[in-house]
CSV table of C-alpha atoms in Angstrom, one decimal:
chain,number,residue,atom,x,y,z
U,467,MET,CA,0.0,0.0,0.0
U,468,LYS,CA,2.8,2.4,0.9
U,469,ARG,CA,4.6,1.7,-2.4
U,470,LEU,CA,1.3,2.3,-4.3
U,471,LEU,CA,0.8,5.6,-2.5
U,472,ILE,CA,4.3,6.8,-3.3
U,473,PHE,CA,3.7,5.9,-7.0
U,474,LEU,CA,0.5,7.8,-7.2
U,475,ILE,CA,2.1,10.9,-5.6
U,476,ALA,CA,4.9,10.7,-8.1
U,477,VAL,CA,2.5,10.5,-11.0
U,478,LEU,CA,0.5,13.4,-9.8
U,479,PHE,CA,3.6,15.5,-9.4
U,480,ILE,CA,4.7,14.7,-13.0
U,481,CYS,CA,1.3,15.5,-14.4
U,482,SER,CA,1.2,18.9,-12.5
U,483,CYS,CA,4.6,19.8,-14.0
U,484,GLU,CA,3.4,18.9,-17.5
U,485,LYS,CA,0.4,21.1,-17.0
U,486,ARG,CA,2.5,24.0,-16.0
U,487,LEU,CA,4.8,23.6,-19.0
U,488,ASP,CA,1.9,23.4,-21.4
U,489,GLY,CA,-0.4,25.9,-19.8
U,490,PRO,CA,-1.3,29.3,-21.0
U,491,GLY,CA,1.5,31.0,-19.1
U,492,GLN,CA,4.2,29.1,-21.0
U,493,GLN,CA,5.7,31.2,-23.8
U,494,ASP,CA,6.9,29.9,-27.2
U,495,PRO,CA,10.7,30.0,-27.4
U,496,GLU,CA,10.5,32.8,-30.1
U,497,GLU,CA,8.1,34.9,-28.0
U,498,SER,CA,10.4,34.7,-25.0
U,499,PHE,CA,12.9,37.1,-26.5
U,500,ILE,CA,10.7,38.9,-29.1
U,501,SER,CA,8.0,39.9,-26.7
U,502,GLY,CA,10.1,42.6,-25.1
U,503,ASP,CA,11.4,45.9,-26.5
U,504,GLY,CA,13.7,45.5,-29.5
U,505,VAL,CA,14.4,46.1,-33.2
U,506,PHE,CA,13.6,44.0,-36.2
U,507,ILE,CA,16.3,44.0,-38.9
U,508,ILE,CA,15.1,43.1,-42.4
U,509,ASN,CA,17.9,41.3,-44.2
U,510,GLU,CA,17.3,41.5,-47.9
U,511,GLY,CA,19.4,38.6,-49.0
U,512,ASN,CA,20.7,38.1,-52.5
U,513,TYR,CA,18.4,39.0,-55.4
U,514,THR,CA,16.5,35.9,-56.7
U,515,TRP,CA,18.2,33.6,-54.2
U,516,GLY,CA,15.2,33.6,-51.8
U,517,ASN,CA,17.5,33.9,-48.8
U,518,GLY,CA,16.0,37.0,-47.1
U,519,THR,CA,15.6,36.8,-43.3
U,520,VAL,CA,14.7,38.7,-40.2
U,521,SER,CA,16.9,39.4,-37.3
U,522,TYR,CA,15.8,40.7,-33.9
U,523,TYR,CA,17.9,42.8,-31.5
U,524,SER,CA,16.5,42.4,-27.9
U,525,TYR,CA,17.0,45.3,-25.5
U,526,ASP,CA,16.3,42.9,-22.6
U,527,SER,CA,19.3,40.7,-23.3
U,528,SER,CA,21.4,43.0,-25.5
U,529,LYS,CA,21.7,40.2,-28.0
U,530,ILE,CA,20.7,39.7,-31.6
U,531,HIS,CA,18.7,36.7,-32.8
U,532,ASN,CA,19.0,35.8,-36.5
U,533,ASP,CA,16.6,33.9,-38.8
U,534,VAL,CA,13.7,34.5,-36.4
U,535,PHE,CA,11.0,34.2,-39.1
U,536,GLN,CA,12.3,30.9,-40.4
U,537,LYS,CA,12.7,29.5,-36.9
U,538,ALA,CA,9.1,30.5,-36.0
U,539,ASN,CA,7.5,29.2,-39.2
U,540,GLU,CA,9.8,26.4,-40.4
U,541,ARG,CA,10.0,27.9,-43.9
U,542,PRO,CA,11.9,30.7,-45.6
U,543,LEU,CA,10.6,34.3,-45.6
U,544,GLY,CA,11.1,34.9,-49.3
U,545,ASP,CA,13.1,36.9,-51.9
U,546,VAL,CA,14.2,40.4,-50.9
U,547,PRO,CA,12.2,41.5,-47.9
U,548,ASN,CA,12.3,45.3,-48.0
U,549,SER,CA,10.5,46.7,-45.1
U,550,MET,CA,8.3,46.1,-42.0
U,551,ALA,CA,5.6,48.0,-40.1
U,552,LEU,CA,3.8,47.2,-36.8
U,553,TYR,CA,0.2,47.9,-35.8
U,554,GLY,CA,-1.5,46.5,-32.8
U,555,GLU,CA,-0.5,42.9,-32.2
U,556,PHE,CA,0.7,42.3,-35.8
U,557,GLY,CA,3.7,43.0,-38.0
U,558,TYR,CA,3.6,43.3,-41.8
U,559,ILE,CA,6.7,42.3,-43.7
U,560,VAL,CA,6.9,43.4,-47.3
U,561,VAL,CA,8.8,40.9,-49.4
U,562,ASN,CA,9.6,42.7,-52.6
U,563,ASN,CA,10.7,40.1,-55.2
U,564,SER,CA,8.2,37.5,-53.9
U,565,GLY,CA,5.4,40.0,-54.4
U,566,LYS,CA,3.8,39.3,-51.0
U,567,ILE,CA,3.3,40.6,-47.5
U,568,GLU,CA,3.7,38.3,-44.5
U,569,VAL,CA,1.3,39.1,-41.7
U,570,VAL,CA,2.9,38.0,-38.4
U,571,LYS,CA,2.3,38.1,-34.7
U,572,LYS,CA,4.7,40.8,-33.6
U,573,ASN,CA,5.7,39.1,-30.3
U,574,SER,CA,6.5,35.7,-31.9
U,575,LEU,CA,6.8,36.4,-35.7
U,576,LYS,CA,4.5,33.5,-36.4
U,577,SER,CA,2.7,34.0,-39.7
U,578,VAL,CA,-1.0,34.3,-39.5
U,579,ALA,CA,-1.6,35.2,-43.2
U,580,THR,CA,0.2,35.8,-46.5
U,581,ILE,CA,-1.1,38.5,-48.8
U,582,THR,CA,0.0,37.7,-52.4
U,583,GLY,CA,-0.4,39.2,-55.9
U,584,LEU,CA,1.5,42.5,-55.3
U,585,ILE,CA,3.7,43.9,-58.0
U,586,SER,CA,7.2,44.6,-56.6
U,587,PRO,CA,6.0,46.0,-53.3
U,588,ARG,CA,8.4,48.3,-51.4
U,589,ASN,CA,7.0,50.0,-48.3
U,590,ILE,CA,3.8,49.8,-46.3
U,591,ALA,CA,2.0,52.6,-44.4
U,592,ILE,CA,-0.8,51.7,-41.9
U,593,ILE,CA,-3.7,54.1,-42.3
U,594,ASP,CA,-5.9,52.8,-39.6
U,595,HIS,CA,-7.0,49.5,-38.0
U,596,SER,CA,-8.6,48.3,-41.2
U,597,LYS,CA,-6.5,49.7,-44.1
U,598,ALA,CA,-2.9,50.1,-45.3
U,599,TYR,CA,-1.2,51.4,-48.4
U,600,VAL,CA,1.7,49.6,-50.2
U,601,SER,CA,4.1,51.3,-52.7
U,602,SER,CA,5.5,49.6,-55.8
U,603,LEU,CA,8.7,49.8,-57.8
U,604,TYR,CA,7.0,49.0,-61.1
U,605,SER,CA,3.3,49.6,-60.8
U,606,ASP,CA,1.6,53.0,-61.3
U,607,SER,CA,-0.8,52.3,-58.5
U,608,ILE,CA,-0.7,52.2,-54.7
U,609,THR,CA,-2.2,48.9,-53.4
U,610,ILE,CA,-4.9,49.2,-50.7
U,611,LEU,CA,-4.9,46.4,-48.1
U,612,ASP,CA,-7.9,45.2,-46.1
U,613,LEU,CA,-6.2,44.5,-42.7
U,614,GLU,CA,-9.3,42.9,-41.2
U,615,ASN,CA,-9.4,40.2,-43.8
U,616,ASN,CA,-5.7,40.4,-44.9
U,617,LYS,CA,-6.3,40.8,-48.6
U,618,ILE,CA,-6.0,43.3,-51.4
U,619,SER,CA,-9.1,45.5,-51.5
U,620,GLY,CA,-8.3,48.0,-54.2
U,621,TYR,CA,-5.8,50.3,-56.0
U,622,ILE,CA,-5.1,54.0,-56.2
U,623,ASN,CA,-3.8,55.1,-59.7
U,624,ILE,CA,-1.1,57.7,-59.1
U,625,ARG,CA,0.3,57.4,-62.7
U,626,ARG,CA,3.9,56.8,-61.5
U,627,THR,CA,5.9,54.3,-59.5
U,628,SER,CA,6.2,54.8,-55.7
U,629,GLU,CA,8.6,54.3,-52.8
U,630,SER,CA,8.3,56.0,-49.5
U,631,ILE,CA,4.9,56.6,-47.8
U,632,VAL,CA,4.4,58.9,-44.8
U,633,THR,CA,1.1,60.0,-43.3
U,634,THR,CA,-0.3,62.9,-41.2
U,635,GLY,CA,-3.9,63.5,-40.5
U,636,MET,CA,-6.0,62.3,-43.5
U,637,LYS,CA,-3.1,62.7,-46.0
U,638,ALA,CA,-0.6,60.2,-47.3
U,639,PHE,CA,2.5,61.5,-49.0
U,640,VAL,CA,4.1,59.2,-51.6
U,641,SER,CA,7.5,59.6,-53.2
U,642,SER,CA,8.0,58.7,-56.9
U,643,TRP,CA,11.6,57.5,-56.5
U,644,TYR,CA,12.5,55.4,-59.6
U,645,GLY,CA,13.3,58.1,-62.1
U,646,GLY,CA,10.7,60.5,-60.6
U,647,ASP,CA,10.8,64.0,-59.2
U,648,GLU,CA,7.4,64.3,-57.5
U,649,VAL,CA,5.6,63.6,-54.2
U,650,VAL,CA,2.0,62.6,-54.6
U,651,VAL,CA,-0.7,63.5,-52.1
U,652,ILE,CA,-3.5,61.0,-51.3
U,653,ASN,CA,-6.7,61.7,-49.4
U,654,THR,CA,-6.9,58.6,-47.1
U,655,ALA,CA,-10.6,59.1,-46.4
U,656,ILE,CA,-11.5,58.6,-50.1
U,657,ASP,CA,-8.4,56.8,-51.3
U,658,LYS,CA,-7.8,59.3,-54.1
U,659,MET,CA,-4.8,61.2,-55.4
U,660,THR,CA,-5.5,64.9,-54.9
U,661,ASP,CA,-2.2,66.7,-55.7
U,662,SER,CA,1.4,66.4,-56.5
U,663,ILE,CA,4.5,68.4,-55.5
U,664,LYS,CA,7.6,68.9,-57.6
U,665,VAL,CA,10.8,68.1,-55.8
U,666,GLY,CA,14.4,67.0,-56.8
U,667,ARG,CA,15.3,64.0,-58.8
U,668,GLU,CA,14.5,60.6,-57.3
U,669,PRO,CA,12.9,61.3,-53.9
U,670,GLU,CA,14.1,58.3,-51.9
U,671,SER,CA,13.0,58.7,-48.3
U,672,MET,CA,10.8,61.0,-46.3
U,673,VAL,CA,9.9,62.0,-42.7
U,674,ILE,CA,7.6,64.5,-41.0
U,675,ASP,CA,9.0,66.7,-38.2
U,676,ASN,CA,7.4,68.2,-35.1
U,677,LYS,CA,6.3,71.3,-37.0
U,678,TYR,CA,4.5,69.1,-39.6
U,679,VAL,CA,7.0,69.8,-42.2
U,680,LEU,CA,7.5,67.0,-44.7
U,681,TRP,CA,11.2,66.4,-45.4
U,682,VAL,CA,12.1,64.8,-48.7
U,683,LEU,CA,15.5,63.4,-49.4
U,684,CYS,CA,16.2,63.3,-53.2
U,685,ASN,CA,19.4,61.4,-54.1
U,686,GLY,CA,19.8,62.9,-57.6
U,687,GLY,CA,19.6,59.6,-59.5
U,688,TRP,CA,22.2,56.9,-60.2
U,689,ALA,CA,23.5,58.6,-63.3
U,690,ARG,CA,24.6,61.7,-61.3
U,691,LYS,CA,23.1,64.2,-63.7
U,692,TYR,CA,21.3,66.0,-61.0
U,693,TYR,CA,22.3,67.4,-57.6
U,694,ALA,CA,20.9,65.7,-54.5
U,695,GLU,CA,18.4,67.8,-52.5
U,696,LEU,CA,16.8,67.9,-49.1
U,697,THR,CA,13.5,69.6,-49.3
U,698,GLY,CA,11.1,70.8,-46.6
U,699,ILE,CA,7.4,71.1,-47.5
U,700,ASN,CA,4.5,72.5,-45.6
U,701,THR,CA,2.0,69.6,-45.3
U,702,GLN,CA,-1.0,72.0,-45.4
U,703,SER,CA,-0.2,74.4,-48.2
U,704,TYR,CA,2.4,72.2,-50.0
U,705,GLU,CA,4.7,75.3,-50.1
U,706,ILE,CA,8.4,74.6,-50.4
U,707,MET,CA,9.8,76.0,-47.2
U,708,LYS,CA,13.4,74.9,-47.5
U,709,ARG,CA,15.5,73.5,-50.3
U,710,HIS,CA,19.0,72.4,-49.3
U,711,VAL,CA,21.1,71.4,-52.4
U,712,PHE,CA,24.1,69.2,-51.8
U,713,PRO,CA,27.4,70.7,-52.9
U,714,SER,CA,28.8,68.0,-55.1
U,715,ILE,CA,27.1,66.3,-58.1
U,716,LEU,CA,28.6,63.1,-56.7
U,717,ASP,CA,26.7,63.4,-53.4
U,718,SER,CA,24.2,60.6,-53.1
U,719,PRO,CA,22.5,60.7,-49.7
U,720,THR,CA,20.0,58.0,-48.6
U,721,SER,CA,18.0,56.7,-45.7
U,722,LEU,CA,16.5,59.9,-44.2
U,723,SER,CA,15.4,59.4,-40.5
U,724,ILE,CA,14.3,61.6,-37.6
U,725,ASN,CA,14.5,61.4,-33.9
U,726,GLY,CA,11.6,60.8,-31.5
U,727,ASP,CA,11.3,64.5,-30.7
U,728,GLY,CA,11.0,65.3,-34.3
U,729,ASN,CA,13.6,68.0,-34.3
U,730,THR,CA,16.7,66.4,-35.7
U,731,LEU,CA,17.3,64.8,-39.1
U,732,PHE,CA,19.7,62.0,-39.9
U,733,TYR,CA,20.8,60.5,-43.2
U,734,LEU,CA,23.6,58.5,-44.8
U,735,GLN,CA,26.2,60.2,-46.9
U,736,LYS,CA,29.8,59.1,-46.4
U,737,GLY,CA,28.9,58.3,-42.8
U,738,ILE,CA,25.9,59.4,-40.7
U,739,LYS,CA,25.0,63.1,-41.1
U,740,ARG,CA,22.9,64.9,-38.4
U,741,MET,CA,21.2,68.3,-38.7
U,742,ASP,CA,18.7,70.3,-36.9
U,743,ILE,CA,15.4,71.0,-38.7
U,744,GLY,CA,16.2,74.7,-38.5
U,745,ALA,CA,19.7,74.4,-40.0
U,746,SER,CA,20.6,76.7,-42.9
U,747,GLY,CA,22.3,74.0,-44.9
U,748,VAL,CA,23.4,70.4,-44.9
U,749,PRO,CA,26.4,69.5,-42.7
U,750,ALA,CA,29.8,69.2,-44.2
U,751,GLU,CA,31.2,66.6,-41.9
U,752,PRO,CA,29.7,63.4,-40.7
U,753,PHE,CA,28.4,63.0,-37.1
U,754,ILE,CA,29.5,59.4,-37.2
U,755,GLU,CA,32.2,58.3,-39.7
U,756,GLU,CA,31.8,55.4,-42.0
U,757,ARG,CA,35.5,54.5,-42.1
U,758,GLU,CA,35.9,51.1,-43.9
U,759,ARG,CA,32.3,50.0,-43.6
U,760,ILE,CA,29.5,50.2,-46.1
U,761,PHE,CA,26.6,51.9,-44.3
U,762,TYR,CA,23.3,50.8,-46.0
U,763,LYS,CA,20.3,51.6,-43.9
U,764,LEU,CA,19.7,53.9,-40.9
U,765,GLY,CA,17.1,54.1,-38.1
U,766,ILE,CA,16.7,56.0,-34.9
U,767,ASN,CA,15.1,54.6,-31.7
U,768,PRO,CA,12.1,57.0,-31.2
U,769,VAL,CA,12.2,56.5,-27.4
U,770,ASN,CA,15.9,56.7,-26.3
U,771,GLY,CA,17.5,58.1,-29.4
U,772,ASP,CA,19.8,55.1,-30.1
U,773,ILE,CA,21.2,55.2,-33.6
U,774,PHE,CA,21.1,51.9,-35.6
U,775,VAL,CA,23.0,51.6,-38.9
U,776,THR,CA,23.5,48.5,-41.0
U,777,ASP,CA,26.7,47.5,-42.8
U,778,ALA,CA,26.2,45.6,-46.0
U,779,VAL,CA,29.9,44.4,-45.9
U,780,ASP,CA,30.2,43.1,-49.4
U,781,TYR,CA,26.6,42.5,-50.4
U,782,GLN,CA,27.3,38.8,-50.6
U,783,HIS,CA,27.9,37.6,-47.0
U,784,ASN,CA,26.3,38.3,-43.7
U,785,GLY,CA,26.3,41.9,-42.8
U,786,MET,CA,26.3,43.8,-39.4
U,787,VAL,CA,24.2,46.1,-37.3
U,788,LEU,CA,26.0,48.9,-35.4
U,789,ILE,CA,24.5,50.7,-32.5
U,790,TYR,CA,25.4,54.2,-31.2
U,791,ASN,CA,23.9,56.3,-28.5
U,792,SER,CA,22.4,59.7,-29.2
U,793,LYS,CA,25.8,61.3,-28.6
U,794,GLY,CA,27.4,59.2,-31.3
U,795,ASP,CA,29.3,56.9,-28.9
U,796,SER,CA,29.6,53.3,-30.1
U,797,LEU,CA,27.6,50.9,-28.0
U,798,ASN,CA,27.9,47.6,-29.8
U,799,SER,CA,27.9,45.8,-33.1
U,800,TYR,CA,26.4,42.4,-34.1
U,801,ASN,CA,26.4,40.0,-37.0
U,802,ALA,CA,23.1,40.0,-38.9
U,803,GLY,CA,21.9,38.4,-42.2
U,804,ILE,CA,22.9,39.1,-45.8
U,805,ILE,CA,22.4,42.8,-46.7
U,806,PRO,CA,20.8,44.0,-43.5
U,807,GLY,CA,18.4,46.7,-44.6
U,808,SER,CA,15.3,48.4,-43.1
U,809,LEU,CA,14.9,48.7,-39.3
U,810,CYS,CA,11.6,48.4,-37.5
U,811,PHE,CA,11.5,49.5,-33.9
U,812,LYS,CA,9.3,47.7,-31.3
U,813,VAL,CA,9.8,49.9,-28.3
U,814,ARG,CA,7.5,51.4,-25.7
U,815,PRO,CA,7.9,54.8,-23.9
U,816,SER,CA,9.2,54.6,-20.4
U,817,PRO,CA,6.4,54.9,-17.7
U,818,VAL,CA,6.0,58.3,-16.2
U,819,ILE,CA,7.0,58.4,-12.5
U,820,GLU,CA,5.2,61.1,-10.6
């Protein structure tokens, strides 16, 4: 009888342990490090090789985790992922050469849907809980997504290709990058193009500052026939408020970013350049030097001001992610995937202590 009692107690103990392991409080391995604050790094991979990946830098552990999409879903992400956006509990990964968007849980990266049938999609802008816009390298239309059903719901004919999309109020501003020289204005309430603004050649990236000025970085085009420009536009009147022309025809700035306070611009051009939104011209010297690296994409943590920049190395092998604080001091560097590109920040403001 005593032996039987001991056996039953042991069985009950094991069962209780199994219930705790399988219960609702047990996190998936991916969610255990993705659920906190961090940064998604979209590694483009080699064109047509289908080896694009996602890395995740965790602020909790100060470590980087590579191939997180493939580990979470047991399948490759696709060919040339280009960008990512977050909204609510979900993330939206734009996979350019696969013509699709992977809808994932942002705290585990497990795929919940795949939206296919897009033409060379580039960037996504979330308009509200039910709608998003997607730009295209080759199509003359913006694709409208139905986020409630994760499908394409329509198109907006803008008569030109598109790249960057930023929003304010009920307006979306869309840059026509590939050979273009305009920014298109879309009324997001009616999904119609309402205006266009002439800017420099090939508007590549855009941000909106704390005075609701739209900053457009035009890289001048690959043939170097035009000077690069940084243009400030009033988002209400569409008046050109500032036009900073870069001094050399060889200047080819990229990856315009802005800090969380909305008062300081950053971009890549022979290093990382930094300038106040009220500056009278573009800076001559870099804030952070590039040295022997190949800086590719830039992002600023909107909460603490950390500066993240990717190094493409040789565009064939695994690249790196470098982190600096807001003063420009080096904090750390990590190995990432092949051609680490766009950065997507998953960070929450610090709680206010009264």
